[in-house]
Amino acid sequence: MQATESVKVPDGKLVRVAVTFEESIEDVQITGDFFLQPPEARSDLEAAIEGQPVDVSVEELSTAIAAVDAECIGFEASDLAQATVEAIR
């Protein structure tokens, strides 16, 4: 299955996730008007989400995303986790 979800962070940026999943999250594409430092960290964030079970909690996913060595400018790890969980449910 495929799904897309967006979150507009208050006083922040738009984060959009496109997710392909079955029993686990198979593929994720993160887009939006945010910034990452370093910019190449987008693939690391996507890799942190991919492979997670579809019943992952926002807290568990936030922890996995926050473990990536990246500075998210305009959103928090929890915002990305929330958008992802909403997409798969």
PDB file of N, CA and C in Angstrom:
ATOM      1  N   MET A   1       0.840  -1.168   0.000  1.00  0.00           N
ATOM      2  CA  MET A   1       0.000   0.000   0.000  1.00  0.00           C
ATOM      3  C   MET A   1       0.888   1.235   0.000  1.00  0.00           C
ATOM      4  N   GLN A   2       0.308   2.304  -0.484  1.00  0.00           N
ATOM      5  CA  GLN A   2       1.026   3.574  -0.509  1.00  0.00           C
ATOM      6  C   GLN A   2       0.148   4.645   0.112  1.00  0.00           C
ATOM      7  N   ALA A   3       0.776   5.582   0.780  1.00  0.00           N
ATOM      8  CA  ALA A   3       0.046   6.694   1.393  1.00  0.00           C
ATOM      9  C   ALA A   3       0.961   7.895   1.514  1.00  0.00           C
ATOM     10  N   THR A   4       0.338   9.038   1.561  1.00  0.00           N
ATOM     11  CA  THR A   4       1.071  10.290   1.722  1.00  0.00           C
ATOM     12  C   THR A   4       0.410  11.087   2.838  1.00  0.00           C
ATOM     13  N   GLU A   5       1.237  11.738   3.626  1.00  0.00           N
ATOM     14  CA  GLU A   5       0.721  12.585   4.703  1.00  0.00           C
ATOM     15  C   GLU A   5       1.618  13.811   4.819  1.00  0.00           C
ATOM     16  N   SER A   6       1.010  14.920   5.170  1.00  0.00           N
ATOM     17  CA  SER A   6       1.754  16.170   5.353  1.00  0.00           C
ATOM     18  C   SER A   6       1.442  16.735   6.717  1.00  0.00           C
ATOM     19  N   VAL A   7       2.413  17.445   7.262  1.00  0.00           N
ATOM     20  CA  VAL A   7       2.198  18.183   8.496  1.00  0.00           C
ATOM     21  C   VAL A   7       2.818  19.562   8.311  1.00  0.00           C
ATOM     22  N   LYS A   8       2.055  20.579   8.677  1.00  0.00           N
ATOM     23  CA  LYS A   8       2.570  21.952   8.685  1.00  0.00           C
ATOM     24  C   LYS A   8       2.877  22.275  10.132  1.00  0.00           C
ATOM     25  N   VAL A   9       4.149  22.379  10.426  1.00  0.00           N
ATOM     26  CA  VAL A   9       4.585  22.636  11.790  1.00  0.00           C
ATOM     27  C   VAL A   9       4.245  24.086  12.148  1.00  0.00           C
ATOM     28  N   PRO A  10       3.561  24.328  13.274  1.00  0.00           N
ATOM     29  CA  PRO A  10       3.285  25.709  13.673  1.00  0.00           C
ATOM     30  C   PRO A  10       4.581  26.520  13.768  1.00  0.00           C
ATOM     31  N   ASP A  11       4.611  27.654  13.111  1.00  0.00           N
ATOM     32  CA  ASP A  11       5.808  28.506  13.043  1.00  0.00           C
ATOM     33  C   ASP A  11       7.002  27.761  12.446  1.00  0.00           C
ATOM     34  N   GLY A  12       6.717  26.707  11.693  1.00  0.00           N
ATOM     35  CA  GLY A  12       7.794  25.924  11.107  1.00  0.00           C
ATOM     36  C   GLY A  12       7.556  25.668   9.644  1.00  0.00           C
ATOM     37  N   LYS A  13       7.933  24.528   9.209  1.00  0.00           N
ATOM     38  CA  LYS A  13       7.925  24.174   7.794  1.00  0.00           C
ATOM     39  C   LYS A  13       6.927  23.058   7.510  1.00  0.00           C
ATOM     40  N   LEU A  14       6.715  22.832   6.218  1.00  0.00           N
ATOM     41  CA  LEU A  14       5.864  21.748   5.744  1.00  0.00           C
ATOM     42  C   LEU A  14       6.722  20.494   5.573  1.00  0.00           C
ATOM     43  N   VAL A  15       6.261  19.391   6.122  1.00  0.00           N
ATOM     44  CA  VAL A  15       6.944  18.104   5.968  1.00  0.00           C
ATOM     45  C   VAL A  15       5.948  17.136   5.353  1.00  0.00           C
ATOM     46  N   ARG A  16       6.342  16.500   4.259  1.00  0.00           N
ATOM     47  CA  ARG A  16       5.469  15.553   3.571  1.00  0.00           C
ATOM     48  C   ARG A  16       6.207  14.222   3.457  1.00  0.00           C
ATOM     49  N   VAL A  17       5.491  13.139   3.746  1.00  0.00           N
ATOM     50  CA  VAL A  17       6.075  11.812   3.602  1.00  0.00           C
ATOM     51  C   VAL A  17       5.203  10.984   2.665  1.00  0.00           C
ATOM     52  N   ALA A  18       5.835  10.286   1.764  1.00  0.00           N
ATOM     53  CA  ALA A  18       5.170   9.313   0.900  1.00  0.00           C
ATOM     54  C   ALA A  18       5.718   7.954   1.314  1.00  0.00           C
ATOM     55  N   VAL A  19       4.828   7.056   1.725  1.00  0.00           N
ATOM     56  CA  VAL A  19       5.235   5.797   2.336  1.00  0.00           C
ATOM     57  C   VAL A  19       4.666   4.624   1.544  1.00  0.00           C
ATOM     58  N   THR A  20       5.502   3.629   1.308  1.00  0.00           N
ATOM     59  CA  THR A  20       5.069   2.347   0.767  1.00  0.00           C
ATOM     60  C   THR A  20       5.250   1.334   1.881  1.00  0.00           C
ATOM     61  N   PHE A  21       4.183   0.585   2.171  1.00  0.00           N
ATOM     62  CA  PHE A  21       4.253  -0.337   3.310  1.00  0.00           C
ATOM     63  C   PHE A  21       3.325  -1.529   3.114  1.00  0.00           C
ATOM     64  N   GLU A  22       3.657  -2.580   3.816  1.00  0.00           N
ATOM     65  CA  GLU A  22       2.804  -3.768   3.976  1.00  0.00           C
ATOM     66  C   GLU A  22       2.842  -4.094   5.468  1.00  0.00           C
ATOM     67  N   GLU A  23       3.667  -5.098   5.864  1.00  0.00           N
ATOM     68  CA  GLU A  23       3.831  -5.392   7.284  1.00  0.00           C
ATOM     69  C   GLU A  23       4.884  -4.498   7.923  1.00  0.00           C
ATOM     70  N   SER A  24       5.723  -3.925   7.087  1.00  0.00           N
ATOM     71  CA  SER A  24       6.717  -2.964   7.554  1.00  0.00           C
ATOM     72  C   SER A  24       6.785  -1.822   6.548  1.00  0.00           C
ATOM     73  N   ILE A  25       7.441  -0.769   6.945  1.00  0.00           N
ATOM     74  CA  ILE A  25       7.616   0.384   6.064  1.00  0.00           C
ATOM     75  C   ILE A  25       8.728   0.031   5.085  1.00  0.00           C
ATOM     76  N   GLU A  26       8.358  -0.059   3.815  1.00  0.00           N
ATOM     77  CA  GLU A  26       9.303  -0.514   2.802  1.00  0.00           C
ATOM     78  C   GLU A  26      10.072   0.623   2.140  1.00  0.00           C
ATOM     79  N   ASP A  27       9.397   1.748   1.933  1.00  0.00           N
ATOM     80  CA  ASP A  27      10.044   2.869   1.246  1.00  0.00           C
ATOM     81  C   ASP A  27       9.438   4.173   1.758  1.00  0.00           C
ATOM     82  N   VAL A  28      10.273   5.171   1.923  1.00  0.00           N
ATOM     83  CA  VAL A  28       9.828   6.489   2.381  1.00  0.00           C
ATOM     84  C   VAL A  28      10.515   7.552   1.540  1.00  0.00           C
ATOM     85  N   GLN A  29       9.738   8.543   1.157  1.00  0.00           N
ATOM     86  CA  GLN A  29      10.305   9.727   0.518  1.00  0.00           C
ATOM     87  C   GLN A  29       9.851  10.931   1.326  1.00  0.00           C
ATOM     88  N   ILE A  30      10.812  11.696   1.790  1.00  0.00           N
ATOM     89  CA  ILE A  30      10.534  12.879   2.601  1.00  0.00           C
ATOM     90  C   ILE A  30      10.742  14.107   1.723  1.00  0.00           C
ATOM     91  N   THR A  31       9.724  14.952   1.676  1.00  0.00           N
ATOM     92  CA  THR A  31       9.825  16.202   0.934  1.00  0.00           C
ATOM     93  C   THR A  31       9.224  17.319   1.779  1.00  0.00           C
ATOM     94  N   GLY A  32       9.369  18.536   1.311  1.00  0.00           N
ATOM     95  CA  GLY A  32       8.793  19.676   2.004  1.00  0.00           C
ATOM     96  C   GLY A  32       9.646  20.906   1.816  1.00  0.00           C
ATOM     97  N   ASP A  33       9.312  21.955   2.553  1.00  0.00           N
ATOM     98  CA  ASP A  33      10.055  23.205   2.407  1.00  0.00           C
ATOM     99  C   ASP A  33      11.021  23.429   3.565  1.00  0.00           C
ATOM    100  N   PHE A  34      11.454  22.363   4.181  1.00  0.00           N
ATOM    101  CA  PHE A  34      12.376  22.418   5.321  1.00  0.00           C
ATOM    102  C   PHE A  34      13.829  22.365   4.848  1.00  0.00           C
ATOM    103  N   PHE A  35      14.724  22.506   5.813  1.00  0.00           N
ATOM    104  CA  PHE A  35      16.157  22.397   5.539  1.00  0.00           C
ATOM    105  C   PHE A  35      16.744  21.329   6.447  1.00  0.00           C
ATOM    106  N   LEU A  36      17.771  20.679   5.948  1.00  0.00           N
ATOM    107  CA  LEU A  36      18.529  19.690   6.721  1.00  0.00           C
ATOM    108  C   LEU A  36      19.994  20.076   6.672  1.00  0.00           C
ATOM    109  N   GLN A  37      20.666  19.818   7.770  1.00  0.00           N
ATOM    110  CA  GLN A  37      22.099  20.025   7.809  1.00  0.00           C
ATOM    111  C   GLN A  37      22.759  18.762   8.300  1.00  0.00           C
ATOM    112  N   PRO A  38      23.536  18.056   7.536  1.00  0.00           N
ATOM    113  CA  PRO A  38      23.851  18.317   6.142  1.00  0.00           C
ATOM    114  C   PRO A  38      22.682  17.922   5.239  1.00  0.00           C
ATOM    115  N   PRO A  39      22.583  18.532   4.067  1.00  0.00           N
ATOM    116  CA  PRO A  39      21.482  18.226   3.157  1.00  0.00           C
ATOM    117  C   PRO A  39      21.389  16.746   2.781  1.00  0.00           C
ATOM    118  N   GLU A  40      22.510  16.064   2.780  1.00  0.00           N
ATOM    119  CA  GLU A  40      22.529  14.642   2.417  1.00  0.00           C
ATOM    120  C   GLU A  40      21.870  13.761   3.469  1.00  0.00           C
ATOM    121  N   ALA A  41      21.521  14.324   4.606  1.00  0.00           N
ATOM    122  CA  ALA A  41      20.938  13.543   5.700  1.00  0.00           C
ATOM    123  C   ALA A  41      19.532  13.040   5.376  1.00  0.00           C
ATOM    124  N   ARG A  42      18.922  13.557   4.336  1.00  0.00           N
ATOM    125  CA  ARG A  42      17.571  13.103   3.988  1.00  0.00           C
ATOM    126  C   ARG A  42      17.544  11.581   3.794  1.00  0.00           C
ATOM    127  N   SER A  43      18.526  11.046   3.100  1.00  0.00           N
ATOM    128  CA  SER A  43      18.538   9.598   2.875  1.00  0.00           C
ATOM    129  C   SER A  43      18.746   8.840   4.183  1.00  0.00           C
ATOM    130  N   ASP A  44      19.484   9.413   5.114  1.00  0.00           N
ATOM    131  CA  ASP A  44      19.672   8.777   6.424  1.00  0.00           C
ATOM    132  C   ASP A  44      18.367   8.779   7.223  1.00  0.00           C
ATOM    133  N   LEU A  45      17.619   9.877   7.136  1.00  0.00           N
ATOM    134  CA  LEU A  45      16.320   9.930   7.814  1.00  0.00           C
ATOM    135  C   LEU A  45      15.370   8.898   7.214  1.00  0.00           C
ATOM    136  N   GLU A  46      15.359   8.802   5.899  1.00  0.00           N
ATOM    137  CA  GLU A  46      14.497   7.822   5.236  1.00  0.00           C
ATOM    138  C   GLU A  46      14.897   6.399   5.640  1.00  0.00           C
ATOM    139  N   ALA A  47      16.187   6.154   5.729  1.00  0.00           N
ATOM    140  CA  ALA A  47      16.669   4.825   6.122  1.00  0.00           C
ATOM    141  C   ALA A  47      16.280   4.495   7.565  1.00  0.00           C
ATOM    142  N   ALA A  48      16.225   5.511   8.425  1.00  0.00           N
ATOM    143  CA  ALA A  48      15.834   5.287   9.830  1.00  0.00           C
ATOM    144  C   ALA A  48      14.377   4.866   9.938  1.00  0.00           C
ATOM    145  N   ILE A  49      13.572   5.294   8.980  1.00  0.00           N
ATOM    146  CA  ILE A  49      12.139   4.960   8.996  1.00  0.00           C
ATOM    147  C   ILE A  49      11.877   3.622   8.310  1.00  0.00           C
ATOM    148  N   GLU A  50      12.580   3.382   7.222  1.00  0.00           N
ATOM    149  CA  GLU A  50      12.364   2.148   6.458  1.00  0.00           C
ATOM    150  C   GLU A  50      12.727   0.929   7.301  1.00  0.00           C
ATOM    151  N   GLY A  51      11.906  -0.085   7.206  1.00  0.00           N
ATOM    152  CA  GLY A  51      12.125  -1.311   7.958  1.00  0.00           C
ATOM    153  C   GLY A  51      11.373  -1.342   9.281  1.00  0.00           C
ATOM    154  N   GLN A  52      10.835  -0.205   9.689  1.00  0.00           N
ATOM    155  CA  GLN A  52      10.059  -0.172  10.941  1.00  0.00           C
ATOM    156  C   GLN A  52       8.728  -0.902  10.720  1.00  0.00           C
ATOM    157  N   PRO A  53       8.226  -1.587  11.736  1.00  0.00           N
ATOM    158  CA  PRO A  53       6.919  -2.249  11.593  1.00  0.00           C
ATOM    159  C   PRO A  53       5.807  -1.209  11.470  1.00  0.00           C
ATOM    160  N   VAL A  54       4.699  -1.587  10.840  1.00  0.00           N
ATOM    161  CA  VAL A  54       3.611  -0.622  10.643  1.00  0.00           C
ATOM    162  C   VAL A  54       2.906  -0.258  11.952  1.00  0.00           C
ATOM    163  N   ASP A  55       3.118  -1.038  12.999  1.00  0.00           N
ATOM    164  CA  ASP A  55       2.523  -0.691  14.289  1.00  0.00           C
ATOM    165  C   ASP A  55       3.492   0.082  15.189  1.00  0.00           C
ATOM    166  N   VAL A  56       4.536   0.632  14.589  1.00  0.00           N
ATOM    167  CA  VAL A  56       5.498   1.432  15.356  1.00  0.00           C
ATOM    168  C   VAL A  56       4.780   2.634  15.967  1.00  0.00           C
ATOM    169  N   SER A  57       5.189   3.008  17.158  1.00  0.00           N
ATOM    170  CA  SER A  57       4.580   4.166  17.813  1.00  0.00           C
ATOM    171  C   SER A  57       5.306   5.442  17.380  1.00  0.00           C
ATOM    172  N   VAL A  58       4.650   6.560  17.582  1.00  0.00           N
ATOM    173  CA  VAL A  58       5.272   7.851  17.274  1.00  0.00           C
ATOM    174  C   VAL A  58       6.541   8.020  18.117  1.00  0.00           C
ATOM    175  N   GLU A  59       6.496   7.594  19.362  1.00  0.00           N
ATOM    176  CA  GLU A  59       7.651   7.741  20.246  1.00  0.00           C
ATOM    177  C   GLU A  59       8.831   6.902  19.755  1.00  0.00           C
ATOM    178  N   GLU A  60       8.570   5.648  19.380  1.00  0.00           N
ATOM    179  CA  GLU A  60       9.641   4.778  18.878  1.00  0.00           C
ATOM    180  C   GLU A  60      10.241   5.337  17.586  1.00  0.00           C
ATOM    181  N   LEU A  61       9.379   5.801  16.708  1.00  0.00           N
ATOM    182  CA  LEU A  61       9.869   6.343  15.440  1.00  0.00           C
ATOM    183  C   LEU A  61      10.620   7.650  15.663  1.00  0.00           C
ATOM    184  N   SER A  62      10.158   8.459  16.590  1.00  0.00           N
ATOM    185  CA  SER A  62      10.859   9.709  16.920  1.00  0.00           C
ATOM    186  C   SER A  62      12.267   9.417  17.413  1.00  0.00           C
ATOM    187  N   THR A  63      12.403   8.388  18.231  1.00  0.00           N
ATOM    188  CA  THR A  63      13.711   8.015  18.760  1.00  0.00           C
ATOM    189  C   THR A  63      14.644   7.585  17.625  1.00  0.00           C
ATOM    190  N   ALA A  64      14.127   6.788  16.696  1.00  0.00           N
ATOM    191  CA  ALA A  64      14.940   6.335  15.565  1.00  0.00           C
ATOM    192  C   ALA A  64      15.358   7.502  14.677  1.00  0.00           C
ATOM    193  N   ILE A  65      14.446   8.428  14.450  1.00  0.00           N
ATOM    194  CA  ILE A  65      14.748   9.588  13.605  1.00  0.00           C
ATOM    195  C   ILE A  65      15.748  10.509  14.308  1.00  0.00           C
ATOM    196  N   ALA A  66      15.559  10.726  15.600  1.00  0.00           N
ATOM    197  CA  ALA A  66      16.449  11.611  16.356  1.00  0.00           C
ATOM    198  C   ALA A  66      17.868  11.055  16.451  1.00  0.00           C
ATOM    199  N   ALA A  67      18.027   9.751  16.269  1.00  0.00           N
ATOM    200  CA  ALA A  67      19.353   9.142  16.339  1.00  0.00           C
ATOM    201  C   ALA A  67      20.196   9.446  15.098  1.00  0.00           C
ATOM    202  N   VAL A  68      19.552   9.922  14.048  1.00  0.00           N
ATOM    203  CA  VAL A  68      20.282  10.285  12.819  1.00  0.00           C
ATOM    204  C   VAL A  68      21.079  11.554  13.080  1.00  0.00           C
ATOM    205  N   ASP A  69      22.321  11.577  12.632  1.00  0.00           N
ATOM    206  CA  ASP A  69      23.186  12.733  12.815  1.00  0.00           C
ATOM    207  C   ASP A  69      22.802  13.805  11.804  1.00  0.00           C
ATOM    208  N   ALA A  70      21.753  14.571  12.128  1.00  0.00           N
ATOM    209  CA  ALA A  70      21.264  15.617  11.238  1.00  0.00           C
ATOM    210  C   ALA A  70      20.576  16.688  12.056  1.00  0.00           C
ATOM    211  N   GLU A  71      20.681  17.912  11.575  1.00  0.00           N
ATOM    212  CA  GLU A  71      19.938  19.004  12.181  1.00  0.00           C
ATOM    213  C   GLU A  71      18.724  19.280  11.298  1.00  0.00           C
ATOM    214  N   CYS A  72      17.553  19.087  11.848  1.00  0.00           N
ATOM    215  CA  CYS A  72      16.303  19.350  11.136  1.00  0.00           C
ATOM    216  C   CYS A  72      15.908  20.801  11.434  1.00  0.00           C
ATOM    217  N   ILE A  73      15.825  21.602  10.393  1.00  0.00           N
ATOM    218  CA  ILE A  73      15.537  23.030  10.558  1.00  0.00           C
ATOM    219  C   ILE A  73      14.101  23.280  10.111  1.00  0.00           C
ATOM    220  N   GLY A  74      13.255  23.648  11.059  1.00  0.00           N
ATOM    221  CA  GLY A  74      11.863  23.924  10.754  1.00  0.00           C
ATOM    222  C   GLY A  74      10.917  22.817  11.146  1.00  0.00           C
ATOM    223  N   PHE A  75      11.443  21.739  11.682  1.00  0.00           N
ATOM    224  CA  PHE A  75      10.611  20.663  12.201  1.00  0.00           C
ATOM    225  C   PHE A  75      11.433  19.823  13.169  1.00  0.00           C
ATOM    226  N   GLU A  76      10.737  19.023  13.949  1.00  0.00           N
ATOM    227  CA  GLU A  76      11.378  18.137  14.921  1.00  0.00           C
ATOM    228  C   GLU A  76      11.222  16.684  14.464  1.00  0.00           C
ATOM    229  N   ALA A  77      11.993  15.801  15.038  1.00  0.00           N
ATOM    230  CA  ALA A  77      11.871  14.377  14.734  1.00  0.00           C
ATOM    231  C   ALA A  77      10.453  13.889  14.992  1.00  0.00           C
ATOM    232  N   SER A  78       9.834  14.408  16.026  1.00  0.00           N
ATOM    233  CA  SER A  78       8.462  13.986  16.353  1.00  0.00           C
ATOM    234  C   SER A  78       7.467  14.401  15.275  1.00  0.00           C
ATOM    235  N   ASP A  79       7.695  15.524  14.607  1.00  0.00           N
ATOM    236  CA  ASP A  79       6.806  15.946  13.515  1.00  0.00           C
ATOM    237  C   ASP A  79       6.891  14.964  12.346  1.00  0.00           C
ATOM    238  N   LEU A  80       8.090  14.563  12.001  1.00  0.00           N
ATOM    239  CA  LEU A  80       8.279  13.595  10.922  1.00  0.00           C
ATOM    240  C   LEU A  80       7.690  12.244  11.312  1.00  0.00           C
ATOM    241  N   ALA A  81       7.895  11.846  12.558  1.00  0.00           N
ATOM    242  CA  ALA A  81       7.334  10.583  13.035  1.00  0.00           C
ATOM    243  C   ALA A  81       5.808  10.614  13.006  1.00  0.00           C
ATOM    244  N   GLN A  82       5.227  11.714  13.442  1.00  0.00           N
ATOM    245  CA  GLN A  82       3.764  11.838  13.457  1.00  0.00           C
ATOM    246  C   GLN A  82       3.204  11.744  12.040  1.00  0.00           C
ATOM    247  N   ALA A  83       3.798  12.432  11.100  1.00  0.00           N
ATOM    248  CA  ALA A  83       3.331  12.380   9.708  1.00  0.00           C
ATOM    249  C   ALA A  83       3.440  10.962   9.153  1.00  0.00           C
ATOM    250  N   THR A  84       4.519  10.282   9.475  1.00  0.00           N
ATOM    251  CA  THR A  84       4.714   8.916   8.975  1.00  0.00           C
ATOM    252  C   THR A  84       3.676   7.971   9.557  1.00  0.00           C
ATOM    253  N   VAL A  85       3.453   8.053  10.856  1.00  0.00           N
ATOM    254  CA  VAL A  85       2.477   7.174  11.509  1.00  0.00           C
ATOM    255  C   VAL A  85       1.067   7.457  10.990  1.00  0.00           C
ATOM    256  N   GLU A  86       0.746   8.707  10.793  1.00  0.00           N
ATOM    257  CA  GLU A  86      -0.578   9.032  10.240  1.00  0.00           C
ATOM    258  C   GLU A  86      -0.728   8.489   8.820  1.00  0.00           C
ATOM    259  N   ALA A  87       0.334   8.457   8.061  1.00  0.00           N
ATOM    260  CA  ALA A  87       0.275   7.935   6.689  1.00  0.00           C
ATOM    261  C   ALA A  87      -0.005   6.428   6.670  1.00  0.00           C
ATOM    262  N   ILE A  88       0.542   5.697   7.618  1.00  0.00           N
ATOM    263  CA  ILE A  88       0.411   4.234   7.580  1.00  0.00           C
ATOM    264  C   ILE A  88      -0.804   3.736   8.347  1.00  0.00           C
ATOM    265  N   ARG A  89      -1.570   4.618   8.964  1.00  0.00           N
ATOM    266  CA  ARG A  89      -2.746   4.170   9.729  1.00  0.00           C
ATOM    267  C   ARG A  89      -4.015   4.631   9.097  1.00  0.00           C
TER     268      ARG A  89
END
